[in-house]
Amino acid sequence: MTGRSVARTLLATTLVAASFTVAAPASAITTTLYDFIVTKNGAPFFLDSFVDGLAPPSAPDFANATAASYRVGGTFPAGSESAGQLTVSSLNGLVTTNALGERGLAQRATLITNNDPTNTVNGLKPNHIFTVSALVDVASATGPGSFGVRLSDRQANPLGVWSVSSFAAVELVPSTQVVRLRVQDFIDSRIDNLSSIAVPAGVDQVRLALSHPTGGNAQVFATAEFFDDGESLGVFNLPGSASIFTHFGFTRAEFAAGETLPIPEPETYAMMLVGLGLIGWQLRRKARSARARSLV
């Protein structure tokens, strides 16, 4: 192969590879988590204070001493949990899509609890009263996207692939300094931004919470408790409520950092077509050369 042919092949390969590569985000949603708590029927159910240095999927036992673990989306690198803190970042997330089909990056940890809707004793079911919350650092929260506490019906489907039909979330959005309540329904292809409140200036931390205060219905409510130098500024209720148990008779507690990836510019697709064209031209040229040699 001549030097010119090599150059053309390398150019084509580079163009195609570039066109298919998902560009890494210039920045990511990053913050620090201090605890993750679930209470059930007025009693402790689960507490992860991130003190053992073992990041998710490792988890401390449930309150009844039963072993617990997380189902992780993305990775929590070694060292991300230390001295009562867990660093969360969408940079360590996996490529996923939201309920509208938009691509994004999400790092999440789902606490694995019973998902049998006929079992009304274990897990988090419609007849239970429960709250899930997390203490989040506001001062260090940066980047696009959001960090949220969720109640989701994430589980393994018949093919063994973990998927979700819907979830409710209370989320901190650093770029706009708000806390919002939203629902994503992947069956109905819908995202509902239900309400939001502004983050008070100068606060250091916020406890995000979702509560299911009444057994027998599907309504959950969101609160945000803000702290300044360790002093609570009060618990603020987000207006309205969200519905869970929409598609399945169970829910699971999870936390997640996520962002939406930018849509590729038209020039990216043009680059891909040019690259494919150059490779096609190179292959046809090789085929003609091979036929010519076979006639000699």
GROMACS .gro file of C-alpha atoms in nm:
model
  296
    1MET     CA    1   0.000   0.000   0.000
    2THR     CA    2   0.140   0.342  -0.094
    3GLY     CA    3   0.190   0.622   0.154
    4ARG     CA    4  -0.103   0.807  -0.002
    5SER     CA    5  -0.329   0.503   0.042
    6VAL     CA    6  -0.223   0.465   0.402
    7ALA     CA    7  -0.301   0.829   0.466
    8ARG     CA    8  -0.644   0.798   0.308
    9THR     CA    9  -0.725   0.487   0.508
   10LEU     CA   10  -0.615   0.647   0.832
   11LEU     CA   11  -0.814   0.959   0.752
   12ALA     CA   12  -1.128   0.760   0.681
   13THR     CA   13  -1.088   0.548   0.991
   14THR     CA   14  -1.031   0.854   1.207
   15LEU     CA   15  -1.336   1.032   1.067
   16VAL     CA   16  -1.565   0.735   1.124
   17ALA     CA   17  -1.431   0.670   1.474
   18ALA     CA   18  -1.481   1.034   1.562
   19SER     CA   19  -1.834   1.033   1.431
   20PHE     CA   20  -1.936   0.735   1.646
   21THR     CA   21  -1.760   0.845   1.964
   22VAL     CA   22  -1.976   0.993   2.240
   23ALA     CA   23  -1.795   1.307   2.341
   24ALA     CA   24  -1.709   1.324   2.709
   25PRO     CA   25  -1.889   1.613   2.876
   26ALA     CA   26  -1.685   1.925   2.941
   27SER     CA   27  -1.815   1.913   3.298
   28ALA     CA   28  -2.031   1.680   3.503
   29ILE     CA   29  -2.280   1.704   3.786
   30THR     CA   30  -2.071   1.637   4.095
   31THR     CA   31  -2.149   1.661   4.465
   32THR     CA   32  -2.091   1.495   4.802
   33LEU     CA   33  -2.340   1.274   4.980
   34TYR     CA   34  -2.327   1.237   5.361
   35ASP     CA   35  -2.595   0.975   5.421
   36PHE     CA   36  -2.880   0.781   5.263
   37ILE     CA   37  -3.168   0.689   5.494
   38VAL     CA   38  -3.489   0.490   5.462
   39THR     CA   39  -3.749   0.467   5.740
   40LYS     CA   40  -4.050   0.237   5.724
   41ASN     CA   41  -4.364   0.236   5.936
   42GLY     CA   42  -4.205   0.476   6.181
   43ALA     CA   43  -3.892   0.268   6.241
   44PRO     CA   44  -3.536   0.266   6.097
   45PHE     CA   45  -3.516   0.049   5.785
   46PHE     CA   46  -3.177   0.132   5.628
   47LEU     CA   47  -2.892   0.376   5.693
   48ASP     CA   48  -2.578   0.422   5.488
   49SER     CA   49  -2.351   0.681   5.648
   50PHE     CA   50  -2.060   0.598   5.413
   51VAL     CA   51  -1.811   0.531   5.692
   52ASP     CA   52  -1.674   0.190   5.596
   53GLY     CA   53  -1.491   0.309   5.284
   54LEU     CA   54  -1.670   0.053   5.065
   55ALA     CA   55  -1.857   0.234   4.789
   56PRO     CA   56  -2.172   0.096   4.621
   57PRO     CA   57  -2.263  -0.175   4.532
   58SER     CA   58  -2.143  -0.250   4.886
   59ALA     CA   59  -2.395  -0.145   5.151
   60PRO     CA   60  -2.434  -0.182   5.527
   61ASP     CA   61  -2.695  -0.424   5.661
   62PHE     CA   62  -3.059  -0.335   5.693
   63ALA     CA   63  -3.178  -0.235   6.041
   64ASN     CA   64  -3.292  -0.594   6.104
   65ALA     CA   65  -2.934  -0.717   6.036
   66THR     CA   66  -3.023  -0.864   5.695
   67ALA     CA   67  -2.752  -0.817   5.434
   68ALA     CA   68  -2.811  -0.531   5.189
   69SER     CA   69  -2.661  -0.422   4.858
   70TYR     CA   70  -2.711  -0.170   4.580
   71ARG     CA   71  -2.767  -0.220   4.210
   72VAL     CA   72  -2.529   0.031   4.050
   73GLY     CA   73  -2.558   0.218   3.723
   74GLY     CA   74  -2.213   0.329   3.611
   75THR     CA   75  -1.929   0.288   3.861
   76PHE     CA   76  -1.827   0.422   4.200
   77PRO     CA   77  -1.446   0.419   4.178
   78ALA     CA   78  -1.224   0.313   4.463
   79GLY     CA   79  -1.180   0.602   4.701
   80SER     CA   80  -1.513   0.765   4.618
   81GLU     CA   81  -1.636   0.671   4.970
   82SER     CA   82  -1.426   0.793   5.260
   83ALA     CA   83  -1.473   0.926   5.615
   84GLY     CA   84  -1.849   0.958   5.601
   85GLN     CA   85  -1.870   1.102   5.251
   86LEU     CA   86  -1.954   0.960   4.909
   87THR     CA   87  -1.856   1.150   4.596
   88VAL     CA   88  -2.116   1.116   4.321
   89SER     CA   89  -2.056   1.228   3.964
   90SER     CA   90  -2.226   1.172   3.630
   91LEU     CA   91  -1.875   1.150   3.484
   92ASN     CA   92  -1.872   0.794   3.625
   93GLY     CA   93  -2.220   0.720   3.494
   94LEU     CA   94  -2.339   0.502   3.212
   95VAL     CA   95  -2.495   0.626   2.888
   96THR     CA   96  -2.870   0.602   2.924
   97THR     CA   97  -3.190   0.768   2.801
   98ASN     CA   98  -3.459   0.958   2.987
   99ALA     CA   99  -3.834   0.911   2.944
  100LEU     CA  100  -3.830   1.134   2.633
  101GLY     CA  101  -3.556   0.931   2.469
  102GLU     CA  102  -3.285   1.192   2.525
  103ARG     CA  103  -2.939   1.048   2.586
  104GLY     CA  104  -2.756   1.125   2.906
  105LEU     CA  105  -2.508   1.005   3.167
  106ALA     CA  106  -2.630   0.874   3.500
  107GLN     CA  107  -2.451   0.736   3.804
  108ARG     CA  108  -2.698   0.575   4.040
  109ALA     CA  109  -2.735   0.329   4.326
  110THR     CA  110  -3.062   0.144   4.382
  111LEU     CA  111  -3.118  -0.023   4.719
  112ILE     CA  112  -3.234  -0.376   4.639
  113THR     CA  113  -3.552  -0.455   4.831
  114ASN     CA  114  -3.837  -0.700   4.781
  115ASN     CA  115  -4.023  -0.645   4.452
  116ASP     CA  116  -4.299  -0.906   4.488
  117PRO     CA  117  -4.627  -0.708   4.490
  118THR     CA  118  -4.808  -0.996   4.660
  119ASN     CA  119  -4.568  -0.975   4.955
  120THR     CA  120  -4.714  -0.691   5.161
  121VAL     CA  121  -4.465  -0.734   5.447
  122ASN     CA  122  -4.121  -0.690   5.294
  123GLY     CA  123  -3.983  -0.409   5.081
  124LEU     CA  124  -4.162  -0.080   5.014
  125LYS     CA  125  -4.523  -0.146   4.912
  126PRO     CA  126  -4.841   0.064   4.881
  127ASN     CA  127  -4.961  -0.037   5.229
  128HIS     CA  128  -4.640   0.086   5.395
  129ILE     CA  129  -4.554   0.429   5.532
  130PHE     CA  130  -4.196   0.523   5.442
  131THR     CA  131  -3.950   0.805   5.378
  132VAL     CA  132  -3.625   0.808   5.181
  133SER     CA  133  -3.378   1.092   5.224
  134ALA     CA  134  -3.018   1.197   5.165
  135LEU     CA  135  -2.802   1.475   5.305
  136VAL     CA  136  -2.630   1.649   5.014
  137ASP     CA  137  -2.354   1.909   5.000
  138VAL     CA  138  -2.481   2.220   4.822
  139ALA     CA  139  -2.158   2.421   4.836
  140SER     CA  140  -1.960   2.165   4.630
  141ALA     CA  141  -2.243   2.077   4.386
  142THR     CA  142  -2.139   2.186   4.038
  143GLY     CA  143  -2.203   2.117   3.673
  144PRO     CA  144  -2.504   2.056   3.451
  145GLY     CA  145  -2.780   1.813   3.540
  146SER     CA  146  -2.911   1.720   3.882
  147PHE     CA  147  -2.865   1.501   4.187
  148GLY     CA  148  -3.175   1.333   4.322
  149VAL     CA  149  -3.333   1.094   4.565
  150ARG     CA  150  -3.577   0.864   4.388
  151LEU     CA  151  -3.849   0.608   4.437
  152SER     CA  152  -3.839   0.383   4.133
  153ASP     CA  153  -3.966   0.047   4.010
  154ARG     CA  154  -3.622  -0.050   3.874
  155GLN     CA  155  -3.584  -0.427   3.842
  156ALA     CA  156  -3.449  -0.700   3.616
  157ASN     CA  157  -3.675  -0.777   3.320
  158PRO     CA  158  -3.729  -1.134   3.187
  159LEU     CA  159  -3.407  -1.100   2.983
  160GLY     CA  160  -3.209  -1.017   3.297
  161VAL     CA  161  -3.159  -0.653   3.196
  162TRP     CA  162  -3.233  -0.397   3.466
  163SER     CA  163  -3.484  -0.136   3.355
  164VAL     CA  164  -3.730   0.114   3.499
  165SER     CA  165  -4.089   0.201   3.408
  166SER     CA  166  -4.126   0.515   3.618
  167PHE     CA  167  -3.977   0.704   3.910
  168ALA     CA  168  -4.049   1.006   4.127
  169ALA     CA  169  -3.754   1.223   4.232
  170VAL     CA  170  -3.668   1.523   4.444
  171GLU     CA  171  -3.360   1.678   4.286
  172LEU     CA  172  -3.102   1.948   4.350
  173VAL     CA  173  -3.019   2.141   4.030
  174PRO     CA  174  -2.693   2.332   4.092
  175SER     CA  175  -2.699   2.535   3.768
  176THR     CA  176  -3.029   2.703   3.858
  177GLN     CA  177  -3.005   2.667   4.237
  178VAL     CA  178  -3.346   2.505   4.277
  179VAL     CA  179  -3.484   2.187   4.429
  180ARG     CA  180  -3.754   2.029   4.211
  181LEU     CA  181  -4.008   1.750   4.225
  182ARG     CA  182  -4.048   1.554   3.903
  183VAL     CA  183  -4.175   1.227   3.763
  184GLN     CA  184  -4.041   1.033   3.467
  185ASP     CA  185  -4.270   0.772   3.308
  186PHE     CA  186  -4.093   0.557   3.050
  187ILE     CA  187  -4.409   0.372   2.949
  188ASP     CA  188  -4.599   0.692   2.867
  189SER     CA  189  -4.283   0.877   2.746
  190ARG     CA  190  -4.348   1.164   2.984
  191ILE     CA  191  -4.151   1.390   3.218
  192ASP     CA  192  -4.356   1.602   3.458
  193ASN     CA  193  -4.182   1.885   3.642
  194LEU     CA  194  -4.434   1.922   3.922
  195SER     CA  195  -4.289   2.201   4.139
  196SER     CA  196  -3.970   2.366   4.254
  197ILE     CA  197  -3.832   2.594   4.526
  198ALA     CA  198  -3.524   2.817   4.528
  199VAL     CA  199  -3.217   2.721   4.728
  200PRO     CA  200  -3.156   2.994   4.989
  201ALA     CA  201  -2.834   3.187   4.937
  202GLY     CA  202  -2.534   3.072   5.137
  203VAL     CA  203  -2.662   2.733   5.251
  204ASP     CA  204  -2.412   2.448   5.285
  205GLN     CA  205  -2.627   2.136   5.277
  206VAL     CA  206  -2.978   2.015   5.197
  207ARG     CA  207  -3.164   1.705   5.306
  208LEU     CA  208  -3.373   1.586   5.012
  209ALA     CA  209  -3.666   1.364   5.112
  210LEU     CA  210  -3.954   1.177   4.952
  211SER     CA  211  -4.230   1.056   5.184
  212HIS     CA  212  -4.520   0.816   5.143
  213PRO     CA  213  -4.712   0.916   5.457
  214THR     CA  214  -5.036   0.725   5.404
  215GLY     CA  215  -5.067   0.355   5.331
  216GLY     CA  216  -5.308   0.245   5.062
  217ASN     CA  217  -5.247   0.521   4.808
  218ALA     CA  218  -4.981   0.616   4.554
  219GLN     CA  219  -4.900   0.974   4.658
  220VAL     CA  220  -4.552   1.086   4.767
  221PHE     CA  221  -4.446   1.429   4.885
  222ALA     CA  222  -4.110   1.607   4.868
  223THR     CA  223  -3.932   1.820   5.124
  224ALA     CA  224  -3.601   2.003   5.142
  225GLU     CA  225  -3.435   2.090   5.473
  226PHE     CA  226  -3.156   2.345   5.429
  227PHE     CA  227  -2.856   2.386   5.661
  228ASP     CA  228  -2.617   2.675   5.714
  229ASP     CA  229  -2.306   2.584   5.920
  230GLY     CA  230  -2.491   2.285   6.060
  231GLU     CA  231  -2.796   2.486   6.168
  232SER     CA  232  -3.130   2.395   6.012
  233LEU     CA  233  -3.314   2.676   5.836
  234GLY     CA  234  -3.633   2.471   5.842
  235VAL     CA  235  -3.806   2.203   5.637
  236PHE     CA  236  -3.965   2.334   5.317
  237ASN     CA  237  -4.248   2.148   5.143
  238LEU     CA  238  -4.246   2.137   4.766
  239PRO     CA  239  -4.598   2.208   4.634
  240GLY     CA  240  -4.802   1.918   4.502
  241SER     CA  241  -4.736   1.546   4.504
  242ALA     CA  242  -4.611   1.272   4.275
  243SER     CA  243  -4.756   0.930   4.203
  244ILE     CA  244  -4.567   0.604   4.238
  245PHE     CA  245  -4.681   0.240   4.202
  246THR     CA  246  -4.807   0.344   3.856
  247HIS     CA  247  -4.702   0.027   3.676
  248PHE     CA  248  -4.593  -0.211   3.955
  249GLY     CA  249  -4.696  -0.274   4.314
  250PHE     CA  250  -4.355  -0.198   4.466
  251THR     CA  251  -4.096   0.078   4.476
  252ARG     CA  252  -3.725   0.098   4.557
  253ALA     CA  253  -3.514   0.377   4.706
  254GLU     CA  254  -3.225   0.508   4.501
  255PHE     CA  255  -2.999   0.810   4.453
  256ALA     CA  256  -2.857   0.933   4.126
  257ALA     CA  257  -2.650   1.204   3.957
  258GLY     CA  258  -2.746   1.260   3.595
  259GLU     CA  259  -2.713   1.496   3.302
  260THR     CA  260  -2.845   1.513   2.946
  261LEU     CA  261  -2.586   1.482   2.668
  262PRO     CA  262  -2.586   1.744   2.391
  263ILE     CA  263  -2.740   1.646   2.058
  264PRO     CA  264  -2.467   1.599   1.793
  265GLU     CA  265  -2.436   1.891   1.551
  266PRO     CA  266  -2.522   1.834   1.181
  267GLU     CA  267  -2.151   1.867   1.102
  268THR     CA  268  -2.093   1.547   1.301
  269TYR     CA  269  -2.322   1.349   1.073
  270ALA     CA  270  -2.160   1.509   0.767
  271MET     CA  271  -1.821   1.396   0.898
  272MET     CA  272  -1.953   1.043   0.941
  273LEU     CA  273  -2.081   1.033   0.582
  274VAL     CA  274  -1.751   1.162   0.448
  275GLY     CA  275  -1.564   0.898   0.646
  276LEU     CA  276  -1.789   0.617   0.526
  277GLY     CA  277  -1.753   0.741   0.169
  278LEU     CA  278  -1.375   0.741   0.189
  279ILE     CA  279  -1.369   0.389   0.330
  280GLY     CA  280  -1.604   0.270   0.054
  281TRP     CA  281  -1.387   0.432  -0.209
  282GLN     CA  282  -1.076   0.270  -0.063
  283LEU     CA  283  -1.238  -0.076  -0.057
  284ARG     CA  284  -1.357  -0.045  -0.419
  285ARG     CA  285  -1.009   0.064  -0.527
  286LYS     CA  286  -0.856  -0.237  -0.353
  287ALA     CA  287  -1.107  -0.469  -0.521
  288ARG     CA  288  -1.026  -0.329  -0.866
  289SER     CA  289  -0.652  -0.367  -0.801
  290ALA     CA  290  -0.702  -0.731  -0.689
  291ARG     CA  291  -0.903  -0.813  -1.006
  292ALA     CA  292  -0.635  -0.656  -1.223
  293ARG     CA  293  -0.362  -0.862  -1.061
  294SER     CA  294  -0.560  -1.181  -1.106
  295LEU     CA  295  -0.563  -1.124  -1.482
  296VAL     CA  296  -0.186  -1.097  -1.506
   0.00000   0.00000   0.00000
